[in-house]
Short mmCIF file of C-alpha atoms in Angstrom, two decimals:
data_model
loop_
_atom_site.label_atom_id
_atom_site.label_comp_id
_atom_site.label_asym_id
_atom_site.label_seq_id
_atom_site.Cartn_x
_atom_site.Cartn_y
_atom_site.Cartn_z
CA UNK A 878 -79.69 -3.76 -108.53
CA UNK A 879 -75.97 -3.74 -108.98
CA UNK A 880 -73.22 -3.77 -106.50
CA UNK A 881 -69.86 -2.43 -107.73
CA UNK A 882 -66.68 -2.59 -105.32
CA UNK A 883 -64.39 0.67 -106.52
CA UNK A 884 -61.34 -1.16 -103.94
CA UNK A 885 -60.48 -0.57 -99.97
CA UNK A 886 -63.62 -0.11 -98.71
CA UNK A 887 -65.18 2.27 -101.66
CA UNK A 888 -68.33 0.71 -103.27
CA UNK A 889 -71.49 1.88 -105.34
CA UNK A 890 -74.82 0.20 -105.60
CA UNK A 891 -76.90 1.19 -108.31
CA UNK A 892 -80.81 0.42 -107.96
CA UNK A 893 -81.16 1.68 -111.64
CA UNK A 894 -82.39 5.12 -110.57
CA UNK A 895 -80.03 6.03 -107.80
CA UNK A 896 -76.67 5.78 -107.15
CA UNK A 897 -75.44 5.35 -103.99
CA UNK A 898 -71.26 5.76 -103.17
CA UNK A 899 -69.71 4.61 -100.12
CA UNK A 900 -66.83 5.73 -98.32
CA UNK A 901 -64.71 7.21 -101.48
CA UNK A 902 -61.23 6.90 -100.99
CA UNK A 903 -60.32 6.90 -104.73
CA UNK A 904 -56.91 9.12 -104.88
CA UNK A 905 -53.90 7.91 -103.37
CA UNK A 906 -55.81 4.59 -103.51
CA UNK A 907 -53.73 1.80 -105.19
CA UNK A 908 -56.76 -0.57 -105.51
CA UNK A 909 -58.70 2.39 -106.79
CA UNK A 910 -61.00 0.88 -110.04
CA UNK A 911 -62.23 4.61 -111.23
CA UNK A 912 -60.84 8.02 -110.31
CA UNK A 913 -62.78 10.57 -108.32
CA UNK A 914 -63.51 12.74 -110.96
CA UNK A 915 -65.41 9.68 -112.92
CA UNK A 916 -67.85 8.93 -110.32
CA UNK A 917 -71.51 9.65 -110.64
CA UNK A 918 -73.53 9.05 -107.87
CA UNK A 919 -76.45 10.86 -106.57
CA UNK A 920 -75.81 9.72 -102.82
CA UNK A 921 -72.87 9.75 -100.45
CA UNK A 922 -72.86 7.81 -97.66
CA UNK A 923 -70.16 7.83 -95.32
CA UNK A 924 -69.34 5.49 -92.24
CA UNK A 925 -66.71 7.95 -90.51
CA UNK A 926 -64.30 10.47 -91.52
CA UNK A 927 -60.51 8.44 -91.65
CA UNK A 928 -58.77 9.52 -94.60
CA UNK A 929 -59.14 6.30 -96.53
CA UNK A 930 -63.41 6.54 -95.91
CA UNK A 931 -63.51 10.40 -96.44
CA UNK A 932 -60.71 10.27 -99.38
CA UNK A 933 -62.37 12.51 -102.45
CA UNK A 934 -65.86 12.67 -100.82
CA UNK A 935 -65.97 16.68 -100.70
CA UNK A 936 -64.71 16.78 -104.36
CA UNK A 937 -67.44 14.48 -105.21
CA UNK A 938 -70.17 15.98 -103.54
CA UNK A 939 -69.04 19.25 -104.55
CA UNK A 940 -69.07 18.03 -108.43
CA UNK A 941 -71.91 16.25 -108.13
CA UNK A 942 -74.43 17.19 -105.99
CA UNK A 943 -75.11 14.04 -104.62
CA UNK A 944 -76.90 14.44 -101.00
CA UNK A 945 -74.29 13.13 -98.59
CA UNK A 946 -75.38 10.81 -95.51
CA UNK A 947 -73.55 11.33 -92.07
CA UNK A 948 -72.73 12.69 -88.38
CA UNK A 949 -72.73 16.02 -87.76
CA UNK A 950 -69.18 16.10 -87.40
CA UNK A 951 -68.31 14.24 -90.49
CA UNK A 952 -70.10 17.04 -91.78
CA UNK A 953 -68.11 19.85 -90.66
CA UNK A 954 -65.30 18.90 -92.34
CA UNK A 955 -66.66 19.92 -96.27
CA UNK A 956 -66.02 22.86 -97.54
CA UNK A 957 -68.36 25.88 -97.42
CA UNK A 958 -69.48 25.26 -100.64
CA UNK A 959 -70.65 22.13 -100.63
CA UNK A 960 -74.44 22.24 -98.80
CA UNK A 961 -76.32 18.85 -99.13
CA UNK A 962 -76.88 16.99 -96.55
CA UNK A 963 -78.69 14.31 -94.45
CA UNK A 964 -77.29 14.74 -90.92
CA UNK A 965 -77.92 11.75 -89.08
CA UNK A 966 -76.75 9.66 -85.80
CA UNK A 967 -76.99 6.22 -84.20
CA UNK A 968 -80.43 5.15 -83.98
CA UNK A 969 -81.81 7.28 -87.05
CA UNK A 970 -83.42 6.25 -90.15
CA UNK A 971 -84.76 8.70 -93.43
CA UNK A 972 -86.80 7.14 -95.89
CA UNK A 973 -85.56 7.69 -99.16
CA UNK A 974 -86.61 7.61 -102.84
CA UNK A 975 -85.06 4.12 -102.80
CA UNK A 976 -85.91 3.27 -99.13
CA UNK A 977 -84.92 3.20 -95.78
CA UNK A 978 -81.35 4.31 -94.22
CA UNK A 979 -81.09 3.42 -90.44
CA UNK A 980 -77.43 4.25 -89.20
CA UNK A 981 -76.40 2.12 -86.81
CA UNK A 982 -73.27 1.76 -84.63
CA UNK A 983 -69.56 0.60 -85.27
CA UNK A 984 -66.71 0.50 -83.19
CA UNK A 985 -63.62 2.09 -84.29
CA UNK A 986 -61.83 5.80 -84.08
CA UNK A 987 -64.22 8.30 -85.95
CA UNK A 988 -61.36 10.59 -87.66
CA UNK A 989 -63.50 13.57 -86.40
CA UNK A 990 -63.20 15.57 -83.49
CA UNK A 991 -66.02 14.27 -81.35
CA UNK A 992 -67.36 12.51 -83.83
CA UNK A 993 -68.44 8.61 -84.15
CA UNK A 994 -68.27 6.02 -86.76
CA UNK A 995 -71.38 4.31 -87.80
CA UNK A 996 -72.60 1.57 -89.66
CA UNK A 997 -75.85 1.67 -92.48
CA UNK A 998 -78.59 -0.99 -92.45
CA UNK A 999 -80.36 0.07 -95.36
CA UNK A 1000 -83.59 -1.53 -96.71
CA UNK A 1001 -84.05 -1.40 -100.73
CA UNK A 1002 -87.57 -0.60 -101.78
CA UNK A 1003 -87.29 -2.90 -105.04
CA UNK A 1004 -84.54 -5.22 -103.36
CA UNK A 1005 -82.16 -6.47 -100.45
CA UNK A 1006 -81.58 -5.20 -96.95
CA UNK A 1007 -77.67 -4.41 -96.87
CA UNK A 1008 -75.83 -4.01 -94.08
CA UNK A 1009 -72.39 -2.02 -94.49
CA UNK A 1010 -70.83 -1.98 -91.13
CA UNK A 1011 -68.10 0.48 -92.07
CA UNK A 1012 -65.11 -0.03 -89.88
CA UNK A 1013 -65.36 -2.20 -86.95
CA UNK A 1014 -64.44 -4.77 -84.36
CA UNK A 1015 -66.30 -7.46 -83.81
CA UNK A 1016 -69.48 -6.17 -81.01
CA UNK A 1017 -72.59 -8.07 -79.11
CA UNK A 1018 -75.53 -5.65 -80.87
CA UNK A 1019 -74.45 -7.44 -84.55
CA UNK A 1020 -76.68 -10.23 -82.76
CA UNK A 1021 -79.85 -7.63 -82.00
CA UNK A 1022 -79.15 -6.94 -85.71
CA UNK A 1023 -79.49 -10.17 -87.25
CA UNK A 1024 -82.97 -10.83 -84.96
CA UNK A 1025 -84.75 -6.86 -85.89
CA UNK A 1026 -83.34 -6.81 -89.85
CA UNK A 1027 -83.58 -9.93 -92.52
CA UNK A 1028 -80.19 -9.39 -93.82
CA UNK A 1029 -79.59 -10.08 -97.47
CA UNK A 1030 -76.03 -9.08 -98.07
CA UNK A 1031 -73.26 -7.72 -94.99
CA UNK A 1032 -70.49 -5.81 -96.29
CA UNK A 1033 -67.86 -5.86 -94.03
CA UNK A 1034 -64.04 -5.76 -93.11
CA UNK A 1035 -61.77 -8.52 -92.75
CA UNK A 1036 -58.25 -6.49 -93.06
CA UNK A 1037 -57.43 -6.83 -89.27
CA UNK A 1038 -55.47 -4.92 -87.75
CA UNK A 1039 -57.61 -1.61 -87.91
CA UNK A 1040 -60.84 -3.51 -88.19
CA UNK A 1041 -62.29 -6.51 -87.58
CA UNK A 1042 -59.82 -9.95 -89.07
CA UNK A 1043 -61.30 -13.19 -90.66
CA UNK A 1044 -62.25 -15.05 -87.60
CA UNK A 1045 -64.11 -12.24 -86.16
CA UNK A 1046 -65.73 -11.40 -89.22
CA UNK A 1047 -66.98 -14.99 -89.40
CA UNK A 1048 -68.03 -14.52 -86.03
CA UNK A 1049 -70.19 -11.46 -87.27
CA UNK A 1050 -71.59 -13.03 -90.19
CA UNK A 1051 -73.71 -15.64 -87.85
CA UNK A 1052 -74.44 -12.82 -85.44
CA UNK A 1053 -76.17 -10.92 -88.04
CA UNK A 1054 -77.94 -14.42 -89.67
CA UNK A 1055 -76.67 -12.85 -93.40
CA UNK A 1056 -77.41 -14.82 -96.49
CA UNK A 1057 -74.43 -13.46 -98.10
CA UNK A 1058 -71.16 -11.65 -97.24
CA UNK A 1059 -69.13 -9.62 -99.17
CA UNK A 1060 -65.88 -8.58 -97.60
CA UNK A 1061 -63.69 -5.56 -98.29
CA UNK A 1062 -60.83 -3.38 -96.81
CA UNK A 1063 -58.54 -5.71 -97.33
CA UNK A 1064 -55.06 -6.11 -99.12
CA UNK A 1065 -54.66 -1.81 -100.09
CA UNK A 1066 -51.43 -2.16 -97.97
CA UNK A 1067 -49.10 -5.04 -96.19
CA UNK A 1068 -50.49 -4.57 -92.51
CA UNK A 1069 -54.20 -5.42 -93.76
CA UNK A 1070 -53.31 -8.53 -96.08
CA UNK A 1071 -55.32 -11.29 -96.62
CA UNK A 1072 -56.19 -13.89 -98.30
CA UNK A 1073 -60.48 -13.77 -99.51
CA UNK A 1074 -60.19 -17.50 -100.82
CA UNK A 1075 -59.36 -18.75 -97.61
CA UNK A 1076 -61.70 -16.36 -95.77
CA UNK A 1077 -64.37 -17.78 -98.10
CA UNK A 1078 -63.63 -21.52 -97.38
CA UNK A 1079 -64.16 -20.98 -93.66
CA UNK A 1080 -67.62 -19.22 -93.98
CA UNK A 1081 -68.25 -22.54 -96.53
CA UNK A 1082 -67.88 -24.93 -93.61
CA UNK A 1083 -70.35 -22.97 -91.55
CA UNK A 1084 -72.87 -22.65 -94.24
CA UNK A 1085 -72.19 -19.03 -94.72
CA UNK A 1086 -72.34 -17.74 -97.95
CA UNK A 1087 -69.02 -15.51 -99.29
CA UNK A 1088 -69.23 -13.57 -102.34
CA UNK A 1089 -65.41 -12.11 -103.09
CA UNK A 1090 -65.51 -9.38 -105.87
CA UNK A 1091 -62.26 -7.62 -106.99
CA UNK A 1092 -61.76 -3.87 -107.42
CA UNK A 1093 -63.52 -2.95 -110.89
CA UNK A 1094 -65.80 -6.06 -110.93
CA UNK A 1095 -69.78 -5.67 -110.50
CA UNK A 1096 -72.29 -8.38 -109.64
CA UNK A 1097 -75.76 -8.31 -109.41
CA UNK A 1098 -77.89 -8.09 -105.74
#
């Protein structure tokens, strides 16, 4: 199973028979490792509906076909034409061809009227359990997480600012128990800068595990 950052917050992981895309913010996306109308993917999945989450995800979808996984009111915002779907909310789970997809929650702005953002705990059939927590702050439940899931890999924020920063996302990382991290939505722009080396030597002295992987670059789960 490959994971594959595309830069921001955009990723795919490939099990070898799907392909699932994350939050594709591609155009307009300096970090951006592909452009939209590269990506193949037969899934979307989609934590909330801010331009740099939502980005080229209609053009994709529309192109593609892939099935795309989100609120209701993430939803509403494609086109007419494009008309696969998974609607889900907090709390839900659909078992898939490559297994389970519980969405979970996040706490940020959704970029949707009435909408929420969300979060994906997904467990591989023929692999990990990955967490993606999409945007968020730092919250209590990451701890109910890391007792109910065995977390192989979190995928999370440490841009601050808009999202959770490096101290908090340290802070999450032993909440959820994860035997790996792999941060993102970090350094696209001036007010989310960071520095990953430094973010990794503080997980390092509490035994937490960082993986940093650059826009473009692909590493094995």
């Amino acid at each position: 199973m490959k994971y594959t950052f595309l830069g921001h917050a955009c990723f795919k992981i490939d099990t070898g028979n799907e392909r699932l895309l994350f939050d594709p913010f591609l155009t307009g996306n300096s970090q951006a490792a592909v452009k939209a109308d590269k990506v193949r993917c037969e899934y979307i999945l989609l934590s909330h509906a801010h331009g740099d989450h939502f980005g080229d995800a209609n053009e994709i979808a529309l192109r593609t076909g892939a099935l795309v996984v989100a609120i209701p009111e993430v939803i509403s915002l494609f086109s007419d034409s494009v008309s696969n779907f998974q609607p889900m909310n907090l709390g839900g789970q659909f078992k898939a061809d490559f297994g389970t997809v519980k969405m979970v929650q996040a706490w940020h702005s959704c970029g949707a009227a009435g909408g929420i953002p969300c979060g994906f705990i997904i467990k591989f059939n023929e692999g990990p359990t990955v967490y993606y927590s999409g945007d968020t702050a730092l919250f209590g439940d990451m701890k109910l997480f890391g007792e109910l899931f065995d977390i192989d890999y979190a995928i999370m924020p440490i841009g601050d600012n808009y999202t959770m920063g490096p101290e908090d996302a340290l802070l999450a990382a032993e909440f959820l128990k994860a035997k790996h991290v792999i941060p993102l939505h970090y350094n696209t722009w001036p007010v989310i800068a960071q520095n990953a080396e430094d973010f990794k030597k503080a997980a390092a002295a509490k035994g937490i595990d960082v993986i940093i992987v650059k826009p473009g670059e692909t590493i094995e789960l």
